Short mmCIF file of C-alpha atoms in Angstrom, two decimals:
data_model
loop_
_atom_site.label_atom_id
_atom_site.label_comp_id
_atom_site.label_asym_id
_atom_site.label_seq_id
_atom_site.Cartn_x
_atom_site.Cartn_y
_atom_site.Cartn_z
CA UNK A 1 74.36 110.62 109.98
CA UNK A 2 76.35 108.45 107.60
CA UNK A 3 79.27 110.33 106.12
CA UNK A 4 80.72 108.51 103.11
CA UNK A 5 83.72 110.82 102.92
CA UNK A 6 84.66 109.96 106.48
CA UNK A 7 84.17 106.21 105.93
CA UNK A 8 86.25 106.38 102.77
CA UNK A 9 89.04 108.26 104.53
CA UNK A 10 88.85 105.61 107.24
CA UNK A 11 89.45 102.78 104.75
CA UNK A 12 92.66 104.50 103.65
CA UNK A 13 93.70 104.66 107.32
CA UNK A 14 93.42 100.87 107.47
CA UNK A 15 95.80 100.57 104.50
CA UNK A 16 98.55 102.56 106.21
CA UNK A 17 101.90 100.90 106.67
CA UNK A 18 101.03 98.65 103.77
CA UNK A 19 101.89 97.99 100.14
CA UNK A 20 99.37 98.21 97.29
CA UNK A 21 100.49 96.17 94.30
CA UNK A 22 99.60 96.41 90.61
CA UNK A 23 98.32 93.08 89.29
CA UNK A 24 97.06 92.04 85.86
CA UNK A 25 95.77 88.51 86.54
CA UNK A 26 94.04 86.61 89.37
CA UNK A 27 97.24 84.58 89.69
CA UNK A 28 99.32 87.72 90.31
CA UNK A 29 96.66 88.98 92.73
CA UNK A 30 96.99 85.79 94.77
CA UNK A 31 100.78 86.14 94.81
CA UNK A 32 100.42 89.74 96.00
CA UNK A 33 97.95 88.79 98.75
CA UNK A 34 100.13 85.90 99.93
CA UNK A 35 103.13 88.23 100.03
CA UNK A 36 101.26 90.54 102.42
CA UNK A 37 99.88 93.27 100.13
CA UNK A 38 97.20 95.34 101.91
CA UNK A 39 95.35 95.89 98.60
CA UNK A 40 95.80 95.26 94.89
CA UNK A 41 95.33 97.52 91.89
CA UNK A 42 93.68 95.58 89.07
CA UNK A 43 94.73 96.69 85.60
CA UNK A 44 95.17 95.13 82.17
CA UNK A 45 98.69 96.37 81.67
CA UNK A 46 101.18 97.57 84.24
CA UNK A 47 102.52 101.09 83.69
CA UNK A 48 105.84 99.92 82.16
CA UNK A 49 103.90 98.07 79.46
CA UNK A 50 101.48 100.96 78.95
CA UNK A 51 104.52 103.13 78.37
CA UNK A 52 106.02 100.61 75.94
CA UNK A 53 102.78 100.00 74.05
CA UNK A 54 101.88 103.67 73.56
CA UNK A 55 98.44 104.60 72.23
CA UNK A 56 95.38 105.45 74.30
CA UNK A 57 95.20 103.70 77.64
CA UNK A 58 91.76 103.20 79.23
CA UNK A 59 89.93 101.65 82.18
CA UNK A 60 90.37 97.86 82.34
CA UNK A 61 87.72 95.35 81.25
CA UNK A 62 85.27 94.98 84.18
CA UNK A 63 85.32 91.22 83.68
CA UNK A 64 89.06 91.16 84.26
CA UNK A 65 88.61 93.26 87.41
CA UNK A 66 85.86 90.95 88.67
CA UNK A 67 88.18 87.99 88.18
CA UNK A 68 90.64 89.64 90.54
CA UNK A 69 87.90 90.56 93.03
CA UNK A 70 86.96 86.89 93.12
CA UNK A 71 90.56 85.76 93.64
CA UNK A 72 91.42 87.74 96.79
CA UNK A 73 89.81 88.99 100.02
CA UNK A 74 91.90 92.18 100.35
CA UNK A 75 90.56 95.45 98.88
CA UNK A 76 90.69 95.74 95.09
CA UNK A 77 91.34 99.08 93.43
CA UNK A 78 91.12 99.99 89.74
CA UNK A 79 92.05 102.97 87.60
CA UNK A 80 89.90 105.28 85.54
CA UNK A 81 91.06 108.10 83.29
CA UNK A 82 91.33 111.63 84.69
CA UNK A 83 87.95 113.31 84.25
CA UNK A 84 86.24 110.16 82.92
CA UNK A 85 83.31 110.00 85.33
CA UNK A 86 81.51 107.37 83.25
CA UNK A 87 84.41 104.96 83.73
CA UNK A 88 84.23 105.76 87.44
CA UNK A 89 80.47 105.02 87.45
CA UNK A 90 81.18 101.63 85.89
CA UNK A 91 83.82 100.85 88.51
CA UNK A 92 81.37 101.85 91.24
CA UNK A 93 78.75 99.56 89.71
CA UNK A 94 81.06 96.55 90.12
CA UNK A 95 81.68 97.60 93.75
CA UNK A 96 85.34 98.39 93.48
CA UNK A 97 86.87 99.27 96.87
CA UNK A 98 88.87 102.28 95.66
CA UNK A 99 89.09 104.13 92.33
CA UNK A 100 92.42 105.59 91.24
CA UNK A 101 91.73 108.61 89.01
CA UNK A 102 95.08 108.11 87.40
CA UNK A 103 97.53 109.93 85.18
CA UNK A 104 98.86 106.50 84.15
CA UNK A 105 95.90 106.21 81.78
CA UNK A 106 95.30 108.71 78.97
CA UNK A 107 93.41 111.71 80.39
CA UNK A 108 89.80 112.05 79.19
CA UNK A 109 89.48 115.70 80.21
CA UNK A 110 92.23 118.31 80.20
CA UNK A 111 90.39 120.77 82.45
CA UNK A 112 88.05 119.02 84.87
CA UNK A 113 88.77 116.18 87.23
CA UNK A 114 85.90 113.94 88.33
CA UNK A 115 83.52 115.41 90.92
CA UNK A 116 84.38 112.68 93.37
CA UNK A 117 81.93 113.90 96.00
CA UNK A 118 79.12 112.53 93.84
CA UNK A 119 80.30 108.97 94.36
CA UNK A 120 79.88 106.56 97.25
CA UNK A 121 83.08 104.68 96.45
CA UNK A 122 86.36 106.27 97.48
CA UNK A 123 88.97 107.83 95.19
CA UNK A 124 92.74 108.08 95.41
CA UNK A 125 94.46 110.71 93.26
CA UNK A 126 98.05 111.53 92.40
CA UNK A 127 99.75 114.83 93.26
CA UNK A 128 103.13 116.44 92.64
CA UNK A 129 102.77 119.18 95.23
CA UNK A 130 100.52 120.41 98.02
CA UNK A 131 98.28 122.48 95.74
CA UNK A 132 97.43 119.48 93.57
CA UNK A 133 96.87 117.30 96.65
CA UNK A 134 94.48 119.78 98.27
CA UNK A 135 92.62 120.44 95.01
CA UNK A 136 92.01 116.71 94.63
CA UNK A 137 90.87 116.47 98.26
CA UNK A 138 88.51 119.39 97.67
CA UNK A 139 87.03 117.47 94.72
CA UNK A 140 86.41 114.55 97.08
CA UNK A 141 89.55 112.38 96.95
CA UNK A 142 89.89 110.51 100.27
CA UNK A 143 93.46 109.35 99.73
CA UNK A 144 96.47 110.95 98.02
CA UNK A 145 99.59 109.44 96.49
CA UNK A 146 102.59 111.02 94.88
CA UNK A 147 102.47 110.83 91.11
CA UNK A 148 106.11 109.86 90.80
CA UNK A 149 106.81 108.62 87.31
CA UNK A 150 104.95 105.36 86.71
CA UNK A 151 106.52 102.48 84.84
CA UNK A 152 110.08 103.75 85.06
CA UNK A 153 111.52 102.07 88.13
CA UNK A 154 113.15 105.45 88.77
CA UNK A 155 112.24 106.84 92.18
CA UNK A 156 113.46 110.41 91.62
CA UNK A 157 110.08 111.89 90.76
CA UNK A 158 108.31 110.28 93.71
CA UNK A 159 111.04 111.66 95.97
CA UNK A 160 110.68 115.11 94.43
CA UNK A 161 106.89 115.08 94.87
CA UNK A 162 106.96 113.83 98.45
CA UNK A 163 109.65 116.32 99.44
CA UNK A 164 107.72 119.12 97.78
CA UNK A 165 104.49 118.26 99.64
CA UNK A 166 106.28 117.91 102.97
CA UNK A 167 108.18 121.18 102.65
CA UNK A 168 105.06 123.08 101.57
CA UNK A 169 103.21 121.66 104.57
CA UNK A 170 106.00 122.74 106.91
CA UNK A 171 105.78 126.20 105.38
CA UNK A 172 102.03 126.39 106.07
CA UNK A 173 102.56 125.22 109.64
CA UNK A 174 105.02 128.06 110.27
CA UNK A 175 102.75 130.79 108.87
CA UNK A 176 100.90 133.44 110.83
CA UNK A 177 97.13 133.07 110.76
CA UNK A 178 96.70 136.12 108.56
CA UNK A 179 99.08 134.70 105.93
CA UNK A 180 96.90 131.64 105.37
CA UNK A 181 94.37 133.48 103.19
CA UNK A 182 97.04 134.43 100.68
CA UNK A 183 98.46 130.88 100.82
CA UNK A 184 95.00 129.51 99.98
CA UNK A 185 94.84 131.87 97.02
CA UNK A 186 98.25 130.82 95.75
CA UNK A 187 97.52 127.12 96.18
CA UNK A 188 94.08 127.63 94.52
CA UNK A 189 92.32 125.75 97.33
CA UNK A 190 89.72 126.61 100.00
CA UNK A 191 90.95 128.32 103.15
CA UNK A 192 89.59 125.51 105.36
CA UNK A 193 91.99 122.97 103.83
CA UNK A 194 94.93 125.32 104.30
CA UNK A 195 93.87 125.88 107.89
CA UNK A 196 93.72 122.12 108.48
CA UNK A 197 97.30 121.66 107.26
CA UNK A 198 98.43 124.69 109.29
CA UNK A 199 96.96 123.21 112.47
CA UNK A 200 97.81 119.54 111.93
CA UNK A 201 101.00 119.56 109.85
CA UNK A 202 99.58 116.88 107.57
CA UNK A 203 96.97 116.28 104.89
CA UNK A 204 93.44 115.53 106.09
CA UNK A 205 93.73 112.18 104.25
CA UNK A 206 96.29 109.39 104.07
CA UNK A 207 99.26 110.03 101.77
CA UNK A 208 101.06 107.16 99.98
CA UNK A 209 104.11 107.10 97.72
CA UNK A 210 103.77 105.89 94.14
CA UNK A 211 105.52 105.94 90.80
CA UNK A 212 108.97 104.41 90.45
CA UNK A 213 109.36 102.32 93.63
CA UNK A 214 111.33 99.19 92.65
CA UNK A 215 113.32 98.00 95.67
CA UNK A 216 112.87 97.60 99.46
CA UNK A 217 115.30 100.51 99.84
CA UNK A 218 113.10 102.69 97.60
CA UNK A 219 110.10 101.85 99.77
CA UNK A 220 112.03 102.63 102.98
CA UNK A 221 113.24 105.92 101.48
CA UNK A 222 109.69 107.02 100.70
CA UNK A 223 108.44 106.02 104.17
CA UNK A 224 111.26 107.99 105.81
CA UNK A 225 110.35 110.97 103.67
CA UNK A 226 106.83 110.88 105.14
CA UNK A 227 104.81 108.44 103.04
CA UNK A 228 102.25 106.44 105.03
CA UNK A 229 102.44 103.44 102.69
CA UNK A 230 103.56 102.55 99.19
CA UNK A 231 102.09 101.66 95.80
CA UNK A 232 104.29 99.38 93.73
CA UNK A 233 103.37 99.09 90.09
CA UNK A 234 105.75 97.66 87.57
CA UNK A 235 108.48 97.12 90.20
CA UNK A 236 107.22 93.71 91.31
CA UNK A 237 105.94 91.81 88.31
CA UNK A 238 108.64 93.24 86.01
CA UNK A 239 111.38 91.88 88.26
CA UNK A 240 113.20 88.55 88.22
CA UNK A 241 111.53 87.07 91.32
CA UNK A 242 108.17 88.82 91.92
CA UNK A 243 107.16 86.70 94.91
CA UNK A 244 110.32 87.35 96.87
CA UNK A 245 110.51 91.01 95.91
CA UNK A 246 106.86 91.55 96.90
CA UNK A 247 107.47 90.05 100.35
CA UNK A 248 110.65 92.07 100.80
CA UNK A 249 108.93 95.36 99.95
CA UNK A 250 106.07 94.57 102.36
CA UNK A 251 108.54 94.01 105.18
CA UNK A 252 110.58 97.05 104.18
CA UNK A 253 107.50 99.26 104.65
CA UNK A 254 106.95 97.87 108.18
CA UNK A 255 110.64 98.14 109.12
CA UNK A 256 111.44 101.28 107.11
CA UNK A 257 113.57 102.78 109.88
CA UNK A 258 115.56 99.64 110.67
CA UNK A 259 118.60 99.40 108.33
CA UNK A 260 119.66 96.00 109.69
CA UNK A 261 116.34 94.45 108.70
CA UNK A 262 116.43 96.30 105.38
CA UNK A 263 119.88 94.89 104.64
CA UNK A 264 118.62 91.33 105.16
CA UNK A 265 115.55 91.98 103.02
CA UNK A 266 117.61 93.37 100.17
CA UNK A 267 119.70 90.21 99.76
CA UNK A 268 119.23 87.85 96.82
CA UNK A 269 116.16 89.45 95.34
CA UNK A 270 117.17 88.63 91.79
CA UNK A 271 117.05 91.21 89.09
CA UNK A 272 115.14 94.45 89.68
CA UNK A 273 113.10 95.85 86.83
CA UNK A 274 115.47 97.33 84.29
CA UNK A 275 113.90 100.77 84.44
CA UNK A 276 114.28 103.93 82.43
CA UNK A 277 115.92 107.12 83.69
CA UNK A 278 113.69 110.18 83.77
CA UNK A 279 115.74 111.93 81.06
CA UNK A 280 115.30 108.94 78.73
CA UNK A 281 111.51 109.12 78.61
CA UNK A 282 109.45 111.09 76.15
CA UNK A 283 106.16 111.03 78.09
CA UNK A 284 105.94 112.54 81.57
CA UNK A 285 102.73 111.07 82.98
CA UNK A 286 103.08 113.28 86.07
CA UNK A 287 102.32 116.32 83.93
CA UNK A 288 98.81 115.01 83.29
CA UNK A 289 96.00 116.53 85.37
CA UNK A 290 97.04 119.41 87.61
CA UNK B 1 101.32 101.01 132.95
CA UNK B 2 102.69 100.48 129.46
CA UNK B 3 100.70 99.11 126.54
CA UNK B 4 102.18 97.53 123.41
CA UNK B 5 100.58 98.24 120.03
CA UNK B 6 101.17 95.82 117.16
CA UNK B 7 102.44 98.08 114.36
CA UNK B 8 102.99 95.71 111.45
CA UNK B 9 100.35 97.31 109.22
CA UNK B 10 97.14 99.29 109.65
CA UNK B 11 95.75 101.97 111.96
CA UNK B 12 98.15 101.61 114.87
CA UNK B 13 98.87 105.36 115.15
CA UNK B 14 95.18 106.02 115.92
CA UNK B 15 95.30 103.64 118.91
CA UNK B 16 98.48 105.30 120.14
CA UNK B 17 96.72 108.66 119.90
CA UNK B 18 93.80 107.33 121.99
CA UNK B 19 96.16 106.08 124.70
CA UNK B 20 97.98 109.41 124.66
CA UNK B 21 94.66 111.14 125.33
CA UNK B 22 94.18 108.82 128.29
CA UNK B 23 97.75 109.59 129.40
CA UNK B 24 98.75 105.96 129.14
CA UNK B 25 102.26 105.12 127.96
CA UNK B 26 102.52 102.94 124.84
CA UNK B 27 105.08 101.61 122.38
CA UNK B 28 105.01 100.03 118.93
CA UNK B 29 105.86 96.42 118.10
CA UNK B 30 107.41 95.79 114.69
CA UNK B 31 109.64 92.78 115.38
CA UNK B 32 110.64 90.23 118.00
CA UNK B 33 113.12 92.63 119.66
CA UNK B 34 110.37 95.19 120.27
CA UNK B 35 108.22 92.47 121.77
CA UNK B 36 110.75 91.68 124.50
CA UNK B 37 110.02 94.93 126.33
CA UNK B 38 107.89 94.97 129.49
CA UNK B 39 104.19 95.47 128.77
CA UNK B 40 100.88 95.35 130.61
CA UNK B 41 98.65 94.85 127.61
CA UNK B 42 98.57 94.53 123.83
CA UNK B 43 96.46 96.24 121.18
CA UNK B 44 96.03 94.60 117.78
CA UNK B 45 94.74 97.33 115.43
CA UNK B 46 92.63 97.36 112.30
CA UNK B 47 94.26 96.78 108.95
CA UNK B 48 94.37 93.87 106.54
CA UNK B 49 94.37 90.63 108.53
CA UNK B 50 96.13 88.64 105.77
CA UNK B 51 98.98 91.15 105.63
CA UNK B 52 99.19 91.33 109.42
CA UNK B 53 99.22 87.54 109.88
CA UNK B 54 101.89 87.07 107.24
CA UNK B 55 104.24 89.67 108.75
CA UNK B 56 103.53 88.43 112.29
CA UNK B 57 104.65 84.93 111.32
CA UNK B 58 107.67 86.09 109.32
CA UNK B 59 108.87 88.31 112.15
CA UNK B 60 108.65 85.45 114.63
CA UNK B 61 105.92 87.22 116.61
CA UNK B 62 103.11 84.70 116.25
CA UNK B 63 104.25 82.14 118.87
CA UNK B 64 105.39 84.64 121.54
CA UNK B 65 102.16 86.65 121.24
CA UNK B 66 100.07 83.47 121.45
CA UNK B 67 101.97 82.30 124.54
CA UNK B 68 101.63 85.69 126.25
CA UNK B 69 97.88 85.87 125.59
CA UNK B 70 97.37 82.31 126.84
CA UNK B 71 99.28 83.42 129.94
CA UNK B 72 96.70 86.15 130.56
CA UNK B 73 98.26 89.24 128.98
CA UNK B 74 95.30 91.58 128.31
CA UNK B 75 94.61 92.16 124.62
CA UNK B 76 92.31 94.51 122.72
CA UNK B 77 91.62 93.68 119.06
CA UNK B 78 89.70 95.92 116.69
CA UNK B 79 88.45 94.76 113.26
CA UNK B 80 91.45 92.84 111.87
CA UNK B 81 92.58 92.56 115.50
CA UNK B 82 89.36 90.67 116.29
CA UNK B 83 90.03 88.30 113.40
CA UNK B 84 93.58 87.67 114.64
CA UNK B 85 92.25 86.25 117.94
CA UNK B 86 89.79 83.78 116.43
CA UNK B 87 90.13 80.02 115.90
CA UNK B 88 91.78 80.26 112.52
CA UNK B 89 94.47 82.69 113.66
CA UNK B 90 95.96 83.05 117.16
CA UNK B 91 93.09 80.99 118.54
CA UNK B 92 93.19 82.50 122.03
CA UNK B 93 89.48 83.36 122.01
CA UNK B 94 86.70 80.84 121.52
CA UNK B 95 85.23 82.69 118.54
CA UNK B 96 84.85 82.30 114.80
CA UNK B 97 85.05 85.52 112.84
CA UNK B 98 83.47 86.10 109.45
CA UNK B 99 85.78 88.31 107.39
CA UNK B 100 84.40 91.11 105.19
CA UNK B 101 81.02 90.17 106.63
CA UNK B 102 79.38 93.38 105.38
CA UNK B 103 80.86 93.14 101.89
CA UNK B 104 83.15 95.57 100.13
CA UNK B 105 83.78 99.25 100.88
CA UNK B 106 80.26 100.20 99.74
CA UNK B 107 79.03 98.13 102.70
CA UNK B 108 81.09 100.13 105.23
CA UNK B 109 78.92 102.16 107.61
CA UNK B 110 78.68 104.28 110.74
CA UNK B 111 76.16 103.89 113.53
CA UNK B 112 75.58 104.73 117.18
CA UNK B 113 74.71 101.65 119.14
CA UNK B 114 74.61 100.09 122.59
CA UNK B 115 77.73 98.56 124.13
CA UNK B 116 77.25 96.59 127.35
CA UNK B 117 78.33 98.47 130.45
CA UNK B 118 79.03 101.70 128.53
CA UNK B 119 75.84 102.63 126.67
CA UNK B 120 75.51 104.17 123.23
CA UNK B 121 78.83 104.68 121.47
CA UNK B 122 79.86 105.70 117.93
CA UNK B 123 80.79 102.70 115.80
CA UNK B 124 82.63 102.85 112.48
CA UNK B 125 82.61 99.63 110.46
CA UNK B 126 85.16 99.46 107.62
CA UNK B 127 84.95 96.28 105.52
CA UNK B 128 84.24 94.84 108.91
CA UNK B 129 83.95 91.30 110.25
CA UNK B 130 81.47 90.04 112.81
CA UNK B 131 81.59 87.07 115.16
CA UNK B 132 79.71 84.13 113.67
CA UNK B 133 80.02 81.81 116.63
CA UNK B 134 81.10 82.38 120.21
CA UNK B 135 81.82 79.70 122.83
CA UNK B 136 80.32 79.57 126.35
CA UNK B 137 83.23 81.44 127.97
CA UNK B 138 82.68 84.45 125.72
CA UNK B 139 80.69 87.38 127.09
CA UNK B 140 78.79 89.19 124.37
CA UNK B 141 79.07 92.97 124.70
CA UNK B 142 77.18 94.15 121.66
CA UNK B 143 74.96 92.80 118.91
CA UNK B 144 73.89 94.63 115.79
CA UNK B 145 71.00 93.14 113.79
CA UNK B 146 71.59 89.95 115.72
CA UNK B 147 75.29 89.69 114.84
CA UNK B 148 77.94 89.79 117.57
CA UNK B 149 80.12 92.86 117.07
CA UNK B 150 81.88 93.09 120.45
CA UNK B 151 82.87 90.46 122.99
CA UNK B 152 85.11 89.66 125.91
CA UNK B 153 86.73 86.50 127.18
CA UNK B 154 88.72 86.92 130.40
CA UNK B 155 91.33 89.59 129.57
CA UNK B 156 90.58 89.61 125.85
CA UNK B 157 88.39 92.37 124.40
CA UNK B 158 87.37 92.56 120.74
CA UNK B 159 85.31 94.93 118.56
CA UNK B 160 84.36 94.51 114.91
CA UNK B 161 84.25 98.31 114.63
CA UNK B 162 86.90 100.98 115.22
CA UNK B 163 86.63 102.86 118.53
CA UNK B 164 90.07 104.36 117.72
CA UNK B 165 88.52 106.36 114.87
CA UNK B 166 86.08 108.22 117.11
CA UNK B 167 86.53 110.85 119.80
CA UNK B 168 84.92 108.57 122.35
CA UNK B 169 87.61 107.05 124.58
CA UNK B 170 85.35 104.86 126.74
CA UNK B 171 86.16 101.47 125.19
CA UNK B 172 89.87 102.20 125.46
CA UNK B 173 89.35 103.29 129.07
CA UNK B 174 87.74 99.96 129.77
CA UNK B 175 90.68 98.12 128.24
CA UNK B 176 93.12 100.17 130.33
CA UNK B 177 91.12 99.15 133.41
CA UNK B 178 91.47 95.48 132.43
CA UNK B 179 95.23 96.00 132.19
CA UNK B 180 95.25 97.77 135.55
CA UNK B 181 93.40 94.97 137.35
CA UNK B 182 95.77 92.41 135.90
CA UNK B 183 98.72 94.53 137.02
CA UNK B 184 97.24 94.75 140.53
CA UNK B 185 96.84 90.96 140.66
CA UNK B 186 100.35 90.50 140.09
#
């Protein structure tokens, strides 16, 4: 009777309209919770620093994650490498609330993603387009986010990925029934998932924006483009006034369609993270794991 | 009949969908301006109670909601919505909620269980609370393993689980009836 997939999709539904913040210490986790984050992502280094440091990037120390679990009452997520099911098993053993099988870390497998249906804990995965999103859902992901380009503070990739998913979904909705089989073949996903999108005009799981969100306006942009919530990584704790910026982004996600409120929120936030333009970076994390 | 749904964070769209199925008009509350519209009831959805409380206070919604509920405006709180009505939050119900009472996501579960006056209904518990203590004015509607998971006090209805995630509309129908009787009174 108990359906873990359904329960795990349900948890993502409770996170909707919220902001999930990257944190590296219990102190940052408490700041995020007090600012109104609906969950935190525990990791040793935020994406901007992973990018700067180079080298192989792995799952965080479980002790560090436990420290953050002890510091807050909101859900705690953590990242494992793409395809690294042993890291995922470890995260499940410490009762993480959500695992992010993430392209931010160095991939452990260049062919296979984790068989997420084998786990009781839920997974969120990144996607650049509808095919990637549905393939991850087929593997058992119960939440999707855009890949964007982590650690850049440049929202262009997240915009591109969200627009791509939305336009591909609109295309499926407009198709004749007999065209869906070919669409499933092209997307390399089961027909049933294509049929779901055709009938409902949305993914069967919650879809957040991630990768490059740095300001309240960025968050509002992503919500207006169809995101159901926002992940903010480097954007908060790489900025001049993390506390204030965190609160402003939380409110921007609630009031994403109210420019007057957004204008107030955007005042006096201090310096945003410096950021890197997409043409200035050597490593495109979004190209990891298709 | 028009029901307000608090839409600061969480699963508010699911409640709106339930009301649509019951052909009841609803609207979303995101700020104090939204709140000023006429309404016959309020739904506080599931989500993260810390996030919801913070935004509620910042948006200047806490005091007006509290006043309206004390004045008898019917309210239906699910999961985080239950927590929002307890002593430590809005304090309009004589209950103490225990947050994350079933632990982390691995403790989330589904069951079919008895609900007073309705019978067996599907119940989805997501990082759910339960009611640790309820005062004498509180009518207990459901207990699971001895813990109170649904209750009512005058026009205030709360569930630790999420009726909005199921296809069963009966709890929502009951809440709509509460709103209707209040409307009839006056």
